[in-house]
mmCIF file of N, CA, C and O and ligand atoms in Angstrom:
data_model
loop_
_atom_site.group_PDB
_atom_site.id
_atom_site.type_symbol
_atom_site.label_atom_id
_atom_site.label_comp_id
_atom_site.label_asym_id
_atom_site.label_seq_id
_atom_site.Cartn_x
_atom_site.Cartn_y
_atom_site.Cartn_z
ATOM 1 N N UNK A 236 -6.871 -20.142 35.924
ATOM 2 C CA UNK A 236 -7.092 -19.211 34.814
ATOM 3 C C UNK A 236 -8.556 -19.218 34.407
ATOM 4 O O UNK A 236 -9.156 -20.268 34.229
ATOM 5 N N UNK A 237 -9.095 -18.042 34.321
ATOM 6 C CA UNK A 237 -10.505 -17.918 33.964
ATOM 7 C C UNK A 237 -10.732 -18.285 32.504
ATOM 8 O O UNK A 237 -9.904 -17.995 31.660
ATOM 9 N N UNK A 238 -11.900 -18.879 32.258
ATOM 10 C CA UNK A 238 -12.233 -19.196 30.864
ATOM 11 C C UNK A 238 -12.734 -17.934 30.188
ATOM 12 O O UNK A 238 -13.517 -17.178 30.752
ATOM 13 N N UNK A 239 -12.297 -17.707 28.991
ATOM 14 C CA UNK A 239 -12.659 -16.504 28.248
ATOM 15 C C UNK A 239 -14.102 -16.623 27.756
ATOM 16 O O UNK A 239 -14.510 -17.687 27.303
ATOM 17 N N UNK A 240 -14.841 -15.557 27.872
ATOM 18 C CA UNK A 240 -16.218 -15.539 27.371
ATOM 19 C C UNK A 240 -16.188 -15.716 25.858
ATOM 20 O O UNK A 240 -15.560 -14.911 25.157
ATOM 21 N N UNK A 241 -16.800 -16.774 25.355
ATOM 22 C CA UNK A 241 -16.725 -17.049 23.902
ATOM 23 C C UNK A 241 -17.279 -15.912 23.067
ATOM 24 O O UNK A 241 -16.752 -15.627 21.986
ATOM 25 N N UNK A 242 -18.342 -15.265 23.570
ATOM 26 C CA UNK A 242 -18.911 -14.141 22.799
ATOM 27 C C UNK A 242 -17.932 -12.978 22.746
ATOM 28 O O UNK A 242 -17.716 -12.363 21.705
ATOM 29 N N UNK A 243 -17.307 -12.712 23.892
ATOM 30 C CA UNK A 243 -16.334 -11.629 23.950
ATOM 31 C C UNK A 243 -15.136 -11.950 23.065
ATOM 32 O O UNK A 243 -14.629 -11.105 22.334
ATOM 33 N N UNK A 244 -14.716 -13.214 23.134
ATOM 34 C CA UNK A 244 -13.579 -13.644 22.320
ATOM 35 C C UNK A 244 -13.896 -13.515 20.840
ATOM 36 O O UNK A 244 -13.075 -13.042 20.049
ATOM 37 N N UNK A 245 -15.127 -13.907 20.455
ATOM 38 C CA UNK A 245 -15.536 -13.813 19.056
ATOM 39 C C UNK A 245 -15.586 -12.357 18.626
ATOM 40 O O UNK A 245 -15.090 -11.993 17.543
ATOM 41 N N UNK A 246 -16.166 -11.509 19.465
ATOM 42 C CA UNK A 246 -16.262 -10.086 19.134
ATOM 43 C C UNK A 246 -14.868 -9.486 18.992
ATOM 44 O O UNK A 246 -14.592 -8.711 18.071
ATOM 45 N N UNK A 247 -13.980 -9.884 19.895
ATOM 46 C CA UNK A 247 -12.622 -9.375 19.853
ATOM 47 C C UNK A 247 -11.917 -9.826 18.575
ATOM 48 O O UNK A 247 -11.244 -9.037 17.899
ATOM 49 N N UNK A 248 -12.137 -11.101 18.222
ATOM 50 C CA UNK A 248 -11.512 -11.649 17.013
ATOM 51 C C UNK A 248 -12.025 -10.935 15.773
ATOM 52 O O UNK A 248 -11.247 -10.583 14.879
ATOM 53 N N UNK A 249 -13.343 -10.713 15.721
ATOM 54 C CA UNK A 249 -13.930 -10.036 14.557
ATOM 55 C C UNK A 249 -13.397 -8.612 14.454
ATOM 56 O O UNK A 249 -12.981 -8.157 13.383
ATOM 57 N N UNK A 250 -13.382 -7.912 15.593
ATOM 58 C CA UNK A 250 -12.905 -6.531 15.589
ATOM 59 C C UNK A 250 -11.453 -6.459 15.139
ATOM 60 O O UNK A 250 -11.070 -5.643 14.301
ATOM 61 N N UNK A 251 -10.654 -7.368 15.684
ATOM 62 C CA UNK A 251 -9.235 -7.389 15.323
ATOM 63 C C UNK A 251 -9.053 -7.741 13.857
ATOM 64 O O UNK A 251 -8.267 -7.123 13.141
ATOM 65 N N UNK A 252 -9.848 -8.734 13.400
ATOM 66 C CA UNK A 252 -9.751 -9.157 12.000
ATOM 67 C C UNK A 252 -10.132 -8.050 11.051
ATOM 68 O O UNK A 252 -9.434 -7.784 10.064
ATOM 69 N N UNK A 253 -11.248 -7.364 11.350
ATOM 70 C CA UNK A 253 -11.699 -6.265 10.485
ATOM 71 C C UNK A 253 -10.667 -5.145 10.472
ATOM 72 O O UNK A 253 -10.317 -4.614 9.409
ATOM 73 N N UNK A 254 -10.165 -4.818 11.647
ATOM 74 C CA UNK A 254 -9.155 -3.763 11.715
ATOM 75 C C UNK A 254 -7.910 -4.135 10.933
ATOM 76 O O UNK A 254 -7.341 -3.309 10.223
ATOM 77 N N UNK A 255 -7.518 -5.399 11.051
ATOM 78 C CA UNK A 255 -6.338 -5.875 10.340
ATOM 79 C C UNK A 255 -6.552 -5.804 8.830
ATOM 80 O O UNK A 255 -5.689 -5.324 8.088
ATOM 81 N N UNK A 256 -7.742 -6.253 8.390
ATOM 82 C CA UNK A 256 -8.054 -6.214 6.956
ATOM 83 C C UNK A 256 -8.066 -4.779 6.442
ATOM 84 O O UNK A 256 -7.556 -4.487 5.351
ATOM 85 N N UNK A 257 -8.639 -3.882 7.246
ATOM 86 C CA UNK A 257 -8.691 -2.479 6.830
ATOM 87 C C UNK A 257 -7.289 -1.908 6.727
ATOM 88 O O UNK A 257 -6.964 -1.170 5.789
ATOM 89 N N UNK A 258 -6.450 -2.282 7.680
ATOM 90 C CA UNK A 258 -5.066 -1.800 7.661
ATOM 91 C C UNK A 258 -4.356 -2.315 6.418
ATOM 92 O O UNK A 258 -3.696 -1.564 5.695
ATOM 93 N N UNK A 259 -4.513 -3.614 6.144
ATOM 94 C CA UNK A 259 -3.858 -4.221 4.983
ATOM 95 C C UNK A 259 -4.352 -3.582 3.687
ATOM 96 O O UNK A 259 -3.563 -3.221 2.816
ATOM 97 N N UNK A 260 -5.690 -3.437 3.570
ATOM 98 C CA UNK A 260 -6.245 -2.869 2.337
ATOM 99 C C UNK A 260 -5.797 -1.418 2.182
ATOM 100 O O UNK A 260 -5.531 -0.958 1.077
ATOM 101 N N UNK A 261 -5.713 -0.687 3.285
ATOM 102 C CA UNK A 261 -5.260 0.702 3.221
ATOM 103 C C UNK A 261 -3.824 0.790 2.746
ATOM 104 O O UNK A 261 -3.492 1.594 1.879
ATOM 105 N N UNK A 262 -2.971 -0.066 3.287
ATOM 106 C CA UNK A 262 -1.567 -0.079 2.876
ATOM 107 C C UNK A 262 -1.452 -0.488 1.419
ATOM 108 O O UNK A 262 -0.719 0.128 0.638
ATOM 109 N N UNK A 263 -2.215 -1.511 1.046
ATOM 110 C CA UNK A 263 -2.189 -1.996 -0.331
ATOM 111 C C UNK A 263 -2.634 -0.905 -1.294
ATOM 112 O O UNK A 263 -2.016 -0.682 -2.330
ATOM 113 N N UNK A 264 -3.705 -0.202 -0.927
ATOM 114 C CA UNK A 264 -4.237 0.854 -1.786
ATOM 115 C C UNK A 264 -3.220 1.977 -1.947
ATOM 116 O O UNK A 264 -2.990 2.478 -3.051
ATOM 117 N N UNK A 265 -2.609 2.376 -0.859
ATOM 118 C CA UNK A 265 -1.638 3.467 -0.941
ATOM 119 C C UNK A 265 -0.427 3.027 -1.756
ATOM 120 O O UNK A 265 0.146 3.810 -2.501
ATOM 121 N N UNK A 266 -0.066 1.760 -1.635
ATOM 122 C CA UNK A 266 1.054 1.246 -2.425
ATOM 123 C C UNK A 266 0.712 1.293 -3.906
ATOM 124 O O UNK A 266 1.534 1.708 -4.732
ATOM 125 N N UNK A 267 -0.514 0.862 -4.252
ATOM 126 C CA UNK A 267 -0.936 0.877 -5.650
ATOM 127 C C UNK A 267 -0.963 2.305 -6.176
ATOM 128 O O UNK A 267 -0.504 2.578 -7.280
ATOM 129 N N UNK A 268 -1.508 3.213 -5.373
ATOM 130 C CA UNK A 268 -1.581 4.609 -5.810
ATOM 131 C C UNK A 268 -0.180 5.180 -6.010
ATOM 132 O O UNK A 268 0.082 5.897 -6.952
ATOM 133 N N UNK A 269 0.703 4.823 -5.106
ATOM 134 C CA UNK A 269 2.070 5.333 -5.216
ATOM 135 C C UNK A 269 2.735 4.788 -6.467
ATOM 136 O O UNK A 269 3.458 5.478 -7.165
ATOM 137 N N UNK A 270 2.448 3.501 -6.752
ATOM 138 C CA UNK A 270 3.053 2.871 -7.914
ATOM 139 C C UNK A 270 2.514 3.466 -9.211
ATOM 140 O O UNK A 270 3.246 3.615 -10.168
ATOM 141 N N UNK A 271 1.206 3.751 -9.214
ATOM 142 C CA UNK A 271 0.570 4.203 -10.443
ATOM 143 C C UNK A 271 0.679 5.711 -10.647
ATOM 144 O O UNK A 271 0.279 6.227 -11.671
ATOM 145 N N UNK A 272 1.169 6.374 -9.640
ATOM 146 C CA UNK A 272 1.309 7.827 -9.769
ATOM 147 C C UNK A 272 2.396 8.145 -10.787
ATOM 148 O O UNK A 272 3.517 7.668 -10.700
ATOM 149 N N UNK A 273 2.025 8.931 -11.761
ATOM 150 C CA UNK A 273 2.996 9.285 -12.792
ATOM 151 C C UNK A 273 3.585 10.657 -12.481
ATOM 152 O O UNK A 273 2.903 11.559 -12.063
ATOM 153 N N UNK A 274 4.868 10.752 -12.699
ATOM 154 C CA UNK A 274 5.486 12.059 -12.507
ATOM 155 C C UNK A 274 6.367 12.340 -13.721
ATOM 156 O O UNK A 274 7.084 11.463 -14.194
ATOM 157 N N UNK A 275 6.283 13.517 -14.227
ATOM 158 C CA UNK A 275 7.089 13.851 -15.392
ATOM 159 C C UNK A 275 8.530 14.125 -15.000
ATOM 160 O O UNK A 275 8.806 14.637 -13.928
ATOM 161 N N UNK A 276 9.426 13.792 -15.917
ATOM 162 C CA UNK A 276 10.837 14.059 -15.685
ATOM 163 C C UNK A 276 11.063 15.562 -15.719
ATOM 164 O O UNK A 276 10.570 16.238 -16.619
ATOM 165 N N UNK A 277 11.791 16.104 -14.744
ATOM 166 C CA UNK A 277 12.025 17.547 -14.713
ATOM 167 C C UNK A 277 12.870 18.047 -15.871
ATOM 168 O O UNK A 277 12.786 19.223 -16.232
ATOM 169 N N UNK A 278 13.684 17.173 -16.460
ATOM 170 C CA UNK A 278 14.557 17.661 -17.527
ATOM 171 C C UNK A 278 14.007 17.409 -18.922
ATOM 172 O O UNK A 278 14.219 18.218 -19.816
ATOM 173 N N UNK A 279 13.274 16.279 -19.139
ATOM 174 C CA UNK A 279 12.791 16.023 -20.491
ATOM 175 C C UNK A 279 11.268 16.010 -20.576
ATOM 176 O O UNK A 279 10.716 16.057 -21.663
ATOM 177 N N UNK A 280 10.573 15.946 -19.432
ATOM 178 C CA UNK A 280 9.126 16.030 -19.446
ATOM 179 C C UNK A 280 8.425 14.715 -19.698
ATOM 180 O O UNK A 280 7.206 14.643 -19.694
ATOM 181 N N UNK A 281 9.173 13.634 -19.897
ATOM 182 C CA UNK A 281 8.548 12.331 -20.121
ATOM 183 C C UNK A 281 8.041 11.772 -18.801
ATOM 184 O O UNK A 281 8.554 12.123 -17.736
ATOM 185 N N UNK A 282 7.068 10.854 -18.876
ATOM 186 C CA UNK A 282 6.599 10.178 -17.672
ATOM 187 C C UNK A 282 7.676 9.215 -17.200
ATOM 188 O O UNK A 282 8.176 8.409 -17.978
ATOM 189 N N UNK A 283 7.989 9.304 -15.921
ATOM 190 C CA UNK A 283 8.985 8.404 -15.355
ATOM 191 C C UNK A 283 8.272 7.171 -14.842
ATOM 192 O O UNK A 283 7.416 7.262 -13.981
ATOM 193 N N UNK A 284 8.586 6.005 -15.387
ATOM 194 C CA UNK A 284 7.917 4.789 -14.942
ATOM 195 C C UNK A 284 8.785 3.983 -13.985
ATOM 196 O O UNK A 284 8.380 2.960 -13.489
ATOM 197 N N UNK A 285 9.955 4.436 -13.727
ATOM 198 C CA UNK A 285 10.819 3.749 -12.771
ATOM 199 C C UNK A 285 11.242 4.725 -11.694
ATOM 200 O O UNK A 285 10.564 5.709 -11.438
ATOM 201 N N UNK A 286 12.357 4.454 -11.052
ATOM 202 C CA UNK A 286 12.844 5.349 -10.020
ATOM 203 C C UNK A 286 13.475 6.584 -10.654
ATOM 204 O O UNK A 286 13.468 7.661 -10.091
ATOM 205 N N UNK A 287 14.046 6.397 -11.834
ATOM 206 C CA UNK A 287 14.676 7.507 -12.525
ATOM 207 C C UNK A 287 14.209 7.521 -13.971
ATOM 208 O O UNK A 287 13.672 6.535 -14.480
ATOM 209 N N UNK A 288 14.407 8.622 -14.654
ATOM 210 C CA UNK A 288 14.014 8.743 -16.043
ATOM 211 C C UNK A 288 14.945 7.896 -16.907
ATOM 212 O O UNK A 288 16.163 8.059 -16.850
ATOM 213 N N UNK A 289 14.350 7.011 -17.679
ATOM 214 C CA UNK A 289 15.176 6.138 -18.504
ATOM 215 C C UNK A 289 15.857 6.902 -19.624
ATOM 216 O O UNK A 289 16.999 6.639 -19.972
ATOM 217 N N UNK A 290 15.130 7.850 -20.201
ATOM 218 C CA UNK A 290 15.676 8.580 -21.333
ATOM 219 C C UNK A 290 16.892 9.408 -20.907
ATOM 220 O O UNK A 290 17.854 9.527 -21.661
ATOM 221 N N UNK A 291 16.816 9.959 -19.688
ATOM 222 C CA UNK A 291 17.903 10.844 -19.250
ATOM 223 C C UNK A 291 19.061 10.063 -18.650
ATOM 224 O O UNK A 291 20.191 10.551 -18.640
ATOM 225 N N UNK A 292 18.791 8.868 -18.116
ATOM 226 C CA UNK A 292 19.873 8.116 -17.462
ATOM 227 C C UNK A 292 20.556 7.194 -18.450
ATOM 228 O O UNK A 292 21.553 6.583 -18.129
ATOM 229 N N UNK A 293 20.014 7.076 -19.669
ATOM 230 C CA UNK A 293 20.650 6.238 -20.670
ATOM 231 C C UNK A 293 21.986 6.837 -21.060
ATOM 232 O O UNK A 293 22.049 7.998 -21.474
ATOM 233 N N UNK A 294 23.018 6.070 -20.943
ATOM 234 C CA UNK A 294 24.357 6.587 -21.224
ATOM 235 C C UNK A 294 24.590 6.672 -22.731
ATOM 236 O O UNK A 294 24.242 5.764 -23.437
HETATM 237 ZN ZN1 ZN B 245 14.130 12.605 -18.542
#
């Protein structure tokens, strides 16, 4: 088995690491944006902070 070129291995590791970090940060950012996105309830107009409108689903 050939020995891996340390410079190539380092470059590969850095590239992979940066790409991985970018992927993680991108997913994290989109998750935060999705979480913080406010949408008004279609029936009462209040901001829905959960999956459903609390005011309208309250029995
Ligand atoms: Zn509502």
